Amino acid sequence: QVQLVESGGGLVQAGGSLRLSCAVSGLTFSSYTMGWFRQAPGKEREFVARVSASDYVDYVNSVKGRFTISRENAKNTVLLQMNSLRPEDTAVYYCAARRSTSALYTHWGQGTQVTVSS
């Protein structure tokens, strides 16, 4: 059974930092592209960042220079370091996995809440 479990969310003031973690089990982690998505109240879920099996990274423009995604294959974990947080970063953040050969994210975590106060 595949499981993705996010942690690290919370309440932080604008300008602060949080580090999200996603622990993955039940799949060959090193063969998967891992992504972070977020969904704010009343908005659609949006892509935030991804890291491929070969460590290629990609970000949505709004977080470039502030967020860093990384993976630790030995621990089956993907991280999202979030710095210089803004109120508009407030959302539920989801970890997701897709096979490197596919464009579809097939496995999702339950999400972790990030709230940034102004």
Short mmCIF file of C-alpha atoms in Angstrom, two decimals, residues 6-117:
data_model
loop_
_atom_site.label_atom_id
_atom_site.label_comp_id
_atom_site.label_asym_id
_atom_site.label_seq_id
_atom_site.Cartn_x
_atom_site.Cartn_y
_atom_site.Cartn_z
CA GLU A 6 3.15 15.20 5.00
CA SER A 7 4.35 17.03 8.09
CA GLY A 8 5.80 20.37 9.05
CA GLY A 9 2.90 22.69 8.41
CA GLY A 10 1.79 25.34 10.88
CA LEU A 11 1.24 29.01 11.57
CA VAL A 12 4.02 31.47 10.81
CA GLN A 13 4.33 35.23 10.44
CA ALA A 14 5.01 36.81 7.08
CA GLY A 15 8.70 36.64 6.30
CA GLY A 16 9.15 33.46 8.29
CA SER A 17 10.11 29.96 7.22
CA LEU A 18 8.73 26.45 7.36
CA ARG A 19 10.03 23.13 6.13
CA LEU A 20 7.56 20.57 4.90
CA SER A 21 8.43 16.90 4.78
CA CYS A 22 6.75 14.02 2.97
CA ALA A 23 7.52 10.47 3.99
CA VAL A 24 6.80 7.93 1.26
CA SER A 25 6.34 4.17 1.49
CA GLY A 26 5.07 1.39 -0.75
CA LEU A 27 6.74 2.40 -4.01
CA THR A 28 10.20 2.55 -5.54
CA PHE A 29 10.84 6.10 -4.42
CA SER A 30 13.96 6.68 -6.50
CA SER A 31 12.01 5.98 -9.70
CA TYR A 32 9.36 8.60 -9.07
CA THR A 33 9.06 12.30 -9.69
CA MET A 34 7.86 13.98 -6.51
CA GLY A 35 5.79 17.12 -6.44
CA TRP A 36 4.29 19.61 -4.04
CA PHE A 37 0.93 21.20 -4.72
CA ARG A 38 -1.22 23.59 -2.72
CA GLN A 39 -4.84 24.58 -2.49
CA ALA A 40 -6.04 27.80 -0.91
CA PRO A 41 -9.64 28.27 0.24
CA GLY A 42 -11.93 28.85 -2.73
CA LYS A 43 -9.16 28.23 -5.25
CA GLU A 44 -8.10 25.34 -7.42
CA ARG A 45 -5.16 23.21 -6.50
CA GLU A 46 -1.95 24.49 -8.06
CA PHE A 47 1.48 23.10 -8.77
CA VAL A 48 4.24 24.43 -6.52
CA ALA A 49 7.40 22.44 -7.21
CA ARG A 50 8.72 19.13 -8.42
CA VAL A 51 11.92 17.13 -8.29
CA SER A 52 12.57 14.38 -10.80
CA ALA A 53 14.31 11.07 -10.25
CA SER A 54 17.45 12.70 -11.68
CA ASP A 55 17.10 15.72 -9.35
CA TYR A 56 15.81 18.12 -11.98
CA VAL A 57 13.74 20.75 -10.16
CA ASP A 58 10.98 23.06 -11.32
CA TYR A 59 8.91 25.71 -9.55
CA VAL A 60 5.88 27.86 -10.10
CA ASN A 61 7.01 31.43 -10.73
CA SER A 62 5.47 32.79 -7.52
CA VAL A 63 7.79 30.72 -5.29
CA LYS A 64 11.03 30.86 -7.27
CA GLY A 65 13.87 32.13 -5.11
CA ARG A 66 11.90 31.48 -1.90
CA PHE A 67 11.11 27.75 -1.92
CA THR A 68 13.51 24.84 -2.39
CA ILE A 69 12.47 21.27 -3.10
CA SER A 70 14.81 18.37 -2.44
CA ARG A 71 14.69 14.63 -2.06
CA GLU A 72 16.49 12.15 0.17
CA ASN A 73 16.28 8.79 -1.56
CA ALA A 74 17.88 6.94 1.35
CA LYS A 75 15.01 8.09 3.56
CA ASN A 76 12.22 8.00 0.95
CA THR A 77 11.53 11.61 1.79
CA VAL A 78 10.89 14.80 -0.15
CA LEU A 79 11.30 18.20 1.46
CA LEU A 80 10.03 21.66 0.72
CA GLN A 81 11.94 24.47 2.39
CA MET A 82 9.82 27.62 2.35
CA ASN A 83 11.44 30.95 3.16
CA SER A 84 10.19 34.55 3.03
CA LEU A 85 6.64 33.31 3.39
CA ARG A 86 3.78 35.57 2.38
CA PRO A 87 0.11 35.57 3.36
CA GLU A 88 -0.74 34.42 -0.16
CA ASP A 89 1.22 31.22 0.50
CA THR A 90 -1.50 30.17 2.93
CA ALA A 91 -2.94 26.87 1.74
CA VAL A 92 -3.11 23.16 2.32
CA TYR A 93 0.07 21.69 0.87
CA TYR A 94 0.01 18.25 -0.72
CA CYS A 95 2.79 15.87 -1.61
CA ALA A 96 2.32 13.79 -4.76
CA ALA A 97 4.17 11.11 -6.74
CA ARG A 98 4.21 10.10 -10.38
CA ARG A 99 6.26 7.62 -12.33
CA SER A 100 9.09 9.27 -14.19
CA THR A 101 7.60 8.02 -17.47
CA SER A 102 4.17 9.47 -16.79
CA ALA A 103 2.71 12.96 -16.62
CA LEU A 104 0.01 11.95 -14.18
CA TYR A 105 0.44 12.17 -10.42
CA THR A 106 -1.11 8.95 -9.16
CA HIS A 107 -0.41 9.05 -5.44
CA TRP A 108 -1.28 11.86 -3.03
CA GLY A 109 -0.87 12.65 0.63
CA GLN A 110 -3.57 13.98 2.92
CA GLY A 111 -2.11 17.46 3.07
CA THR A 112 -0.71 19.77 5.72
CA GLN A 113 -1.98 23.25 6.53
CA VAL A 114 0.31 26.25 6.13
CA THR A 115 -0.99 29.56 7.43
CA VAL A 116 0.99 32.78 7.03
CA SER A 117 -0.20 35.75 9.05
#
